[in-house]
Short mmCIF file of C-alpha atoms and ligand atoms in Angstrom, two decimals:
data_model
loop_
_atom_site.label_atom_id
_atom_site.label_comp_id
_atom_site.label_asym_id
_atom_site.label_seq_id
_atom_site.Cartn_x
_atom_site.Cartn_y
_atom_site.Cartn_z
CA MET A 198 -3.13 -25.09 11.97
CA ILE A 199 -0.81 -22.33 12.16
CA ARG A 200 -1.70 -19.16 10.50
CA ALA A 201 -0.04 -15.67 10.34
CA VAL A 202 -2.69 -13.64 12.53
CA LEU A 203 -2.70 -9.51 12.06
CA THR A 204 -2.44 -8.16 15.58
CA GLY A 205 -1.89 -4.67 15.27
CA THR A 206 -2.07 -1.79 12.56
CA GLY A 207 -0.12 1.65 12.88
CA SER A 208 0.46 4.40 10.32
CA ALA A 209 2.36 7.51 10.18
CA LEU A 210 2.09 10.73 8.03
CA PRO A 211 4.58 13.68 7.85
CA ALA A 212 3.76 16.72 9.38
CA ARG A 213 3.16 18.81 6.26
CA ARG A 214 0.02 18.67 4.65
CA VAL A 215 -0.67 20.15 0.99
CA SER A 216 -3.94 20.45 -0.50
CA ASN A 217 -4.68 20.63 -4.45
CA ALA A 218 -5.07 24.82 -4.26
CA GLU A 219 -1.45 25.08 -2.39
CA LEU A 220 -0.35 22.98 -5.47
CA ALA A 221 -1.72 24.70 -8.24
CA GLU A 222 0.19 27.54 -6.95
CA GLN A 223 3.19 26.01 -8.17
CA VAL A 224 2.06 23.30 -10.87
CA ASP A 225 0.06 24.44 -14.09
CA THR A 226 -3.03 22.75 -12.40
CA THR A 227 -6.47 23.07 -10.70
CA ASP A 228 -8.30 21.67 -7.77
CA GLU A 229 -11.16 21.14 -9.66
CA TRP A 230 -9.34 18.91 -12.51
CA ILE A 231 -7.59 17.02 -9.59
CA VAL A 232 -10.62 16.14 -7.65
CA GLU A 233 -12.66 15.23 -10.65
CA ARG A 234 -9.75 12.88 -12.20
CA THR A 235 -8.77 11.73 -8.79
CA GLY A 236 -10.86 12.18 -6.12
CA ILE A 237 -7.49 13.44 -4.38
CA ARG A 238 -7.55 16.83 -2.00
CA PHE A 239 -4.57 16.60 -0.13
CA ARG A 240 -1.24 14.56 0.34
CA HIS A 241 1.31 14.79 2.96
CA ILE A 242 4.64 15.63 1.75
CA ALA A 243 7.90 14.87 3.83
CA GLY A 244 10.07 17.61 5.19
CA GLU A 245 13.59 18.16 6.30
CA GLY A 246 14.40 15.37 8.68
CA GLU A 247 11.33 12.97 7.63
CA THR A 248 12.57 10.00 5.74
CA THR A 249 11.10 6.29 4.63
CA ALA A 250 12.71 4.72 7.75
CA THR A 251 11.54 7.42 10.45
CA LEU A 252 7.82 7.12 8.96
CA ALA A 253 8.05 3.72 8.97
CA VAL A 254 9.38 3.48 12.67
CA ASP A 255 6.59 5.74 13.67
CA ALA A 256 3.88 3.44 11.92
CA CYS A 257 5.99 0.41 13.55
CA ARG A 258 5.87 1.54 17.19
CA ALA A 259 1.81 2.40 16.59
CA ALA A 260 1.41 -0.96 15.46
CA LEU A 261 3.49 -2.52 18.09
CA THR A 262 1.03 -0.68 20.90
CA ALA A 263 -1.87 -1.88 19.15
CA ALA A 264 -0.62 -5.61 19.26
CA SER A 265 0.67 -4.98 22.76
CA LEU A 266 3.94 -6.42 22.08
CA ALA A 267 7.56 -4.82 22.44
CA PRO A 268 10.57 -4.18 19.68
CA ALA A 269 12.35 -7.11 21.23
CA ASP A 270 9.46 -9.89 20.68
CA ILE A 271 10.16 -9.08 16.88
CA ASP A 272 11.89 -11.69 14.60
CA LEU A 273 11.23 -10.64 11.31
CA ILE A 274 10.84 -7.19 9.37
CA VAL A 275 9.82 -7.11 6.06
CA LEU A 276 9.82 -3.46 4.24
CA ALA A 277 8.05 -2.84 1.14
CA THR A 278 9.57 0.76 -0.62
CA ALA A 279 10.59 2.10 -3.60
CA THR A 280 11.98 4.77 -1.92
CA PRO A 281 14.37 3.27 0.43
CA ASP A 282 16.94 5.76 2.27
CA GLN A 283 20.01 4.43 0.85
CA THR A 284 20.46 2.01 -2.47
CA PHE A 285 21.86 -0.47 0.47
CA PRO A 286 21.47 -1.31 3.13
CA ALA A 287 17.89 -2.16 3.12
CA THR A 288 15.95 0.42 4.76
CA ALA A 289 14.23 -2.39 7.37
CA THR A 290 17.94 -2.81 9.05
CA LYS A 291 17.62 0.96 9.68
CA VAL A 292 13.96 0.46 11.03
CA GLN A 293 15.25 -2.47 13.02
CA ALA A 294 18.44 -0.37 14.62
CA MET A 295 15.85 2.48 15.16
CA LEU A 296 13.34 0.50 17.18
CA GLY A 297 16.51 -1.02 19.48
CA ILE A 298 16.27 -5.08 18.33
CA ASP A 299 19.60 -6.45 18.62
CA ASP A 300 18.61 -9.44 16.08
CA CYS A 301 16.16 -10.18 13.65
CA VAL A 302 15.83 -11.07 9.69
CA ALA A 303 15.37 -7.84 8.21
CA PHE A 304 15.14 -7.20 4.46
CA ASP A 305 13.19 -4.71 1.86
CA VAL A 306 10.62 -5.78 -0.96
CA ALA A 307 10.52 -3.78 -3.98
CA ALA A 308 7.16 -4.42 -5.99
CA VAL A 309 6.63 -0.86 -5.78
CA CYS A 310 2.65 -0.04 -5.41
CA SER A 311 1.87 -3.58 -4.55
CA GLY A 312 4.93 -4.11 -2.74
CA PHE A 313 2.87 -4.15 0.65
CA LEU A 314 0.98 -7.37 -0.89
CA TYR A 315 4.26 -9.30 -1.96
CA ALA A 316 5.49 -8.31 1.92
CA VAL A 317 2.36 -9.69 3.52
CA GLN A 318 3.25 -13.08 1.39
CA VAL A 319 6.95 -13.03 1.87
CA ALA A 320 6.04 -12.59 5.87
CA ASP A 321 3.11 -14.85 5.77
CA SER A 322 5.13 -17.93 4.17
CA MET A 323 7.65 -17.70 6.71
CA ILE A 324 5.77 -17.71 9.81
CA ARG A 325 3.62 -20.72 8.21
CA ALA A 326 7.06 -22.41 7.26
CA GLY A 327 8.30 -21.85 11.35
CA ALA A 328 10.88 -19.17 9.95
CA ALA A 329 9.61 -16.75 12.44
CA GLU A 330 6.76 -15.96 14.99
CA ARG A 331 6.32 -12.41 15.31
CA ALA A 332 6.49 -10.34 12.30
CA LEU A 333 6.60 -6.31 11.46
CA VAL A 334 5.12 -5.55 7.74
CA ILE A 335 5.47 -2.16 6.34
CA GLY A 336 4.88 -0.10 3.34
CA ALA A 337 6.76 3.09 3.85
CA GLU A 338 7.44 5.64 1.13
CA THR A 339 8.81 9.01 0.56
CA PHE A 340 7.58 9.79 -3.30
CA SER A 341 7.64 13.42 -3.18
CA ARG A 342 11.76 12.89 -3.56
CA ILE A 343 11.38 11.12 -7.07
CA LEU A 344 8.25 13.29 -8.43
CA ASP A 345 9.32 15.76 -11.42
CA TRP A 346 7.53 18.29 -9.86
CA GLU A 347 7.71 20.24 -13.54
CA ASP A 348 5.33 17.49 -14.85
CA ARG A 349 1.92 17.89 -13.76
CA THR A 350 0.79 14.75 -15.12
CA THR A 351 2.59 12.96 -12.05
CA CYS A 352 3.57 15.32 -9.18
CA VAL A 353 -0.16 15.82 -8.27
CA LEU A 354 -1.09 12.35 -7.93
CA PHE A 355 1.74 11.37 -4.84
CA GLY A 356 1.98 11.49 -1.45
CA ASP A 357 4.03 10.20 1.65
CA GLY A 358 3.17 8.16 4.17
CA ALA A 359 4.07 4.92 6.11
CA GLY A 360 1.81 2.02 7.35
CA ALA A 361 2.88 -1.24 9.55
CA ILE A 362 0.94 -4.43 10.58
CA VAL A 363 1.99 -6.94 13.00
CA LEU A 364 1.28 -10.48 12.20
CA GLU A 365 2.03 -13.41 14.80
CA ALA A 366 1.68 -16.94 14.40
CA ARG A 367 -1.61 -18.52 16.33
CA GLU A 368 -3.37 -21.55 16.29
CA SER A 369 -6.37 -21.09 13.86
CA VAL A 370 -9.27 -23.07 12.79
CA ASP A 371 -9.32 -24.92 9.33
CA ASP A 372 -12.63 -24.31 8.54
CA VAL A 373 -12.81 -20.65 6.65
CA THR A 374 -16.10 -20.44 7.40
CA ASP A 375 -15.48 -20.88 10.88
CA PRO A 376 -15.46 -17.26 12.54
CA GLY A 377 -11.91 -19.20 14.62
CA ALA A 378 -10.16 -19.11 11.33
CA ARG A 379 -8.63 -16.07 11.99
CA GLY A 380 -5.38 -14.44 9.89
CA ILE A 381 -4.46 -14.46 6.50
CA LEU A 382 -6.49 -17.12 4.59
CA ALA A 383 -4.94 -16.88 0.97
CA THR A 384 -2.76 -13.87 -1.48
CA LYS A 385 -2.54 -14.09 -4.95
CA LEU A 386 0.53 -12.08 -6.26
CA HIS A 387 1.04 -11.41 -10.09
CA ALA A 388 3.51 -9.55 -12.26
CA ASP A 389 4.09 -8.79 -15.99
CA GLY A 390 7.61 -7.27 -16.67
CA ARG A 391 6.52 -6.18 -19.88
CA HIS A 392 4.81 -3.04 -19.33
CA ASN A 393 8.04 -1.41 -17.54
CA ASP A 394 7.84 1.62 -19.67
CA LEU A 395 3.96 2.45 -18.51
CA LEU A 396 5.35 3.35 -14.91
CA TYR A 397 9.19 3.56 -13.98
CA VAL A 398 11.60 5.47 -12.80
CA ASP A 399 14.01 6.77 -15.36
CA GLY A 400 17.41 6.26 -13.65
CA GLY A 401 18.74 3.83 -11.24
CA PRO A 402 22.47 2.92 -9.74
CA SER A 403 23.11 0.21 -12.22
CA THR A 404 22.05 2.28 -15.25
CA THR A 405 22.67 6.25 -14.97
CA GLY A 406 24.26 5.97 -11.39
CA THR A 407 21.30 8.61 -10.65
CA VAL A 408 17.85 7.99 -8.46
CA GLY A 409 15.55 9.16 -11.19
CA LYS A 410 12.38 10.44 -11.61
CA LEU A 411 8.84 8.84 -11.68
CA ARG A 412 7.43 8.87 -15.17
CA MET A 413 3.96 6.86 -16.04
CA LYS A 414 1.75 6.54 -18.57
CA GLY A 415 -1.39 7.62 -16.52
CA ARG A 416 -4.45 6.09 -19.10
CA GLU A 417 -2.78 2.88 -19.91
CA VAL A 418 -2.17 2.43 -16.21
CA PHE A 419 -5.79 2.88 -15.55
CA ARG A 420 -6.85 0.63 -18.11
CA HIS A 421 -4.80 -2.14 -16.43
CA ALA A 422 -5.82 -1.71 -13.11
CA VAL A 423 -9.08 -2.12 -13.50
CA VAL A 424 -9.03 -5.48 -15.16
CA ASN A 425 -6.31 -6.84 -13.37
CA LEU A 426 -7.30 -5.83 -9.74
CA ALA A 427 -10.49 -7.29 -10.20
CA ALA A 428 -9.45 -10.40 -11.54
CA VAL A 429 -7.02 -10.88 -8.52
CA MET A 430 -9.61 -10.32 -6.05
CA GLY A 431 -11.70 -12.87 -7.46
CA GLU A 432 -8.73 -15.13 -7.46
CA SER A 433 -7.94 -14.62 -4.05
CA LEU A 434 -11.37 -14.96 -2.91
CA ALA A 435 -11.36 -18.30 -4.73
CA LEU A 436 -8.22 -19.31 -3.14
CA ALA A 437 -9.37 -18.32 0.24
CA GLY A 438 -13.15 -20.38 -0.33
CA LEU A 439 -15.00 -17.25 -0.06
CA THR A 440 -17.07 -15.52 -2.76
CA SER A 441 -17.74 -11.62 -2.72
CA ASP A 442 -20.44 -12.06 -0.59
CA ASP A 443 -18.27 -12.92 2.23
CA VAL A 444 -16.50 -9.57 2.39
CA ASP A 445 -17.09 -7.12 4.68
CA TRP A 446 -14.21 -4.82 3.79
CA VAL A 447 -12.14 -4.00 0.66
CA VAL A 448 -8.91 -2.13 1.16
CA PRO A 449 -7.59 -1.18 -2.20
CA HIS A 450 -4.37 0.49 -3.08
CA GLN A 451 -5.42 4.39 -3.16
CA ALA A 452 -4.50 5.42 -6.74
CA ASN A 453 -7.27 7.01 -8.13
CA ALA A 454 -11.25 7.18 -6.86
CA ARG A 455 -12.60 6.28 -10.06
CA ILE A 456 -10.16 3.08 -10.37
CA LEU A 457 -11.53 2.26 -6.61
CA ASP A 458 -15.42 2.66 -7.86
CA ALA A 459 -14.81 0.94 -11.43
CA THR A 460 -13.16 -2.12 -9.46
CA ALA A 461 -15.94 -2.70 -6.80
CA ARG A 462 -18.64 -2.32 -9.60
CA LYS A 463 -16.97 -5.20 -11.33
CA LEU A 464 -16.88 -7.39 -8.53
CA GLY A 465 -20.73 -6.57 -7.37
CA LEU A 466 -19.00 -4.83 -4.55
CA ALA A 467 -21.24 -2.30 -2.40
CA PRO A 468 -18.91 0.98 -2.59
CA GLY A 469 -20.13 1.62 1.01
CA LYS A 470 -17.49 -2.02 1.63
CA VAL A 471 -14.57 -0.07 0.15
CA VAL A 472 -12.15 2.11 2.26
CA VAL A 473 -11.14 5.20 0.63
CA THR A 474 -8.36 7.30 2.04
CA VAL A 475 -7.16 8.45 -1.48
CA ASP A 476 -8.96 12.14 -1.00
CA GLN A 477 -6.75 12.86 2.33
CA HIS A 478 -3.33 11.08 1.53
CA ALA A 479 -3.33 10.73 -2.46
CA ASN A 480 -1.09 7.57 -3.75
CA THR A 481 1.65 6.65 -1.23
CA SER A 482 2.69 3.19 -3.15
CA ALA A 483 3.56 0.94 -1.06
CA ALA A 484 2.13 2.76 2.25
CA SER A 485 -1.19 3.14 0.41
CA VAL A 486 -2.91 -0.27 1.72
CA PRO A 487 -1.45 -0.34 5.51
CA LEU A 488 -2.04 3.11 5.59
CA ALA A 489 -5.35 3.07 4.61
CA LEU A 490 -6.07 -0.47 6.34
CA ASP A 491 -5.15 1.30 9.91
CA THR A 492 -7.34 4.53 9.04
CA ALA A 493 -10.55 1.99 8.94
CA VAL A 494 -9.38 -0.24 12.11
CA ARG A 495 -8.91 3.07 14.13
CA ASP A 496 -12.13 4.50 13.25
CA GLY A 497 -13.81 1.11 14.07
CA ARG A 498 -15.36 0.36 10.80
CA ILE A 499 -12.92 -3.11 10.54
CA LYS A 500 -13.76 -5.37 13.58
CA PRO A 501 -12.68 -8.70 14.86
CA GLY A 502 -14.17 -11.44 12.78
CA HIS A 503 -14.62 -9.16 9.71
CA ILE A 504 -13.07 -10.80 5.97
CA VAL A 505 -11.08 -7.99 4.83
CA VAL A 506 -9.46 -7.96 1.47
CA LEU A 507 -6.28 -6.03 0.41
CA GLU A 508 -5.26 -5.46 -2.91
CA ALA A 509 -2.80 -3.15 -5.07
CA MET A 510 -1.56 -2.82 -8.68
CA GLY A 511 1.81 -0.99 -9.54
CA GLY A 512 4.94 -0.55 -11.72
CA GLY A 513 6.32 -3.84 -13.15
CA PHE A 514 3.21 -4.28 -13.37
CA THR A 515 2.81 -6.54 -10.26
CA TRP A 516 -0.40 -6.72 -8.56
CA GLY A 517 -1.58 -9.05 -6.04
CA ALA A 518 -4.94 -9.32 -3.18
CA SER A 519 -5.05 -11.14 0.23
CA VAL A 520 -8.13 -11.96 2.44
CA ILE A 521 -7.41 -11.84 5.95
CA ARG A 522 -10.28 -12.75 9.18
CA PHE A 523 -9.44 -10.24 11.25
O1 LIG B 41 -0.08 3.65 -8.25
C1 LIG B 41 0.50 2.89 -9.33
C2 LIG B 41 -0.83 3.06 -10.33
N1 LIG B 41 -1.35 4.15 -10.77
C3 LIG B 41 -2.62 4.12 -11.52
O2 LIG B 41 -3.23 3.51 -11.04
C4 LIG B 41 -2.59 5.56 -12.01
C5 LIG B 41 -3.68 5.59 -12.77
N2 LIG B 41 -3.77 6.55 -13.86
C6 LIG B 41 -4.98 7.36 -13.51
O3 LIG B 41 -5.34 7.65 -12.42
C7 LIG B 41 -5.12 8.56 -14.32
O4 LIG B 41 -4.95 7.96 -15.72
C8 LIG B 41 -4.55 9.97 -14.30
C9 LIG B 41 -5.05 10.39 -13.02
C10 LIG B 41 -3.03 9.98 -14.36
C11 LIG B 41 -4.83 11.00 -15.69
O5 LIG B 41 -6.16 10.80 -15.67
P1 LIG B 41 -7.23 10.86 -17.28
O6 LIG B 41 -8.50 10.98 -17.07
O7 LIG B 41 -6.51 9.63 -17.92
O8 LIG B 41 -6.49 12.24 -17.85
P2 LIG B 41 -5.31 11.81 -19.14
O9 LIG B 41 -4.00 11.25 -18.95
O10 LIG B 41 -5.97 11.43 -20.09
O11 LIG B 41 -5.38 13.63 -19.43
C12 LIG B 41 -6.10 14.46 -19.92
C13 LIG B 41 -6.36 15.90 -19.92
C14 LIG B 41 -4.78 15.97 -20.66
O12 LIG B 41 -4.92 17.44 -21.77
P3 LIG B 41 -5.55 16.92 -22.75
O13 LIG B 41 -4.42 16.36 -23.78
O14 LIG B 41 -6.83 16.14 -23.16
O15 LIG B 41 -5.93 18.58 -23.59
C15 LIG B 41 -3.77 16.51 -19.96
O16 LIG B 41 -3.08 17.60 -20.43
O17 LIG B 41 -6.08 16.37 -18.56
C16 LIG B 41 -4.62 17.07 -18.71
N3 LIG B 41 -4.10 16.90 -17.52
C17 LIG B 41 -3.66 18.14 -16.66
N4 LIG B 41 -4.61 19.01 -16.52
C18 LIG B 41 -4.46 19.96 -15.42
C19 LIG B 41 -2.93 16.44 -17.22
N5 LIG B 41 -2.59 16.24 -16.11
C20 LIG B 41 -3.21 17.32 -15.58
C21 LIG B 41 -3.20 18.35 -14.51
N6 LIG B 41 -3.95 19.32 -14.44
N7 LIG B 41 -2.58 17.74 -13.11
#
């Protein structure tokens, strides 16, 4: 059977790295509070000339090199973001032009922090349907530009960055327990739009005509996150015909170290199987899963043959999980 096989990963971060102590000089907070409540120590903040598209392009170049492909080989770009360079055109088309790809399918997906999981599902479906052969799937964000820097309950939590993967249509073994069954084995997505007021941006083209700033009721989001993420990981594993015992690595959305610990505990997964980058990158929304994935691939933790579960939850609410064999 044809599956979408992951053949390369890449990521990019803005040059400027900001510590909690540096933030505490401008915001009424402390390094101790941030580390204890979230696990965050650093975040990268985009400077002049760095945008969602430029970060995405750097991540894509690294992913293409890892996959031994040239930009012209790509026939699909799906970019997940809540912080596009412009309201339109889609940032994916800007990335396409910057990569020098003359013609392909290119569009953005808006599902906030779960955007990368939604983008993976769309690209995987198009590949299996024969509508694309080689896709760049990207999560890229510049949340620093929609933060209210006067609001200490949110501005200390987020950072900027981008991650990308290459998915290629490849012949793959049907039996998921066979090591030859490479690629995306299953993805499960959810949305529940009743929770708009718990995590949102207070502006938009069709309402205020402004970009708006991020607002979040953190404690309530936290409660939903732990329940929903553990459940959807279980669902995606069941869809793939696997159990949590088969999992080599979980690559979660990096919102809060306490959410990662609680979710792993609920699933009975050893903390040593969870990739954690929230300390270095903070919450980069749609970029967080592919950034963490690229980190663990490049440092040699994730190896060919490994079963990896990606998961995320964010504004909407939206949430999802994907099971991949490398
Ligand atoms: O990416 C989408 C998904 N997002 C998430 O998953 C985020 C989920 N939520 C969280 O991660 C946590 O709820 C937060 C990190 C946002 C907050 O942690 P918390 O333990 O839920 O704290 P809290 O909101 O209940 O606030 C506790 C106290 C408050 O003071 P009082 O009312 O107890 O006196 C806050 O005013 O901490 C205070 N506080 C701060 N203090 C120092 C809030 N922000 C700060 C701050 N520095 N930056």
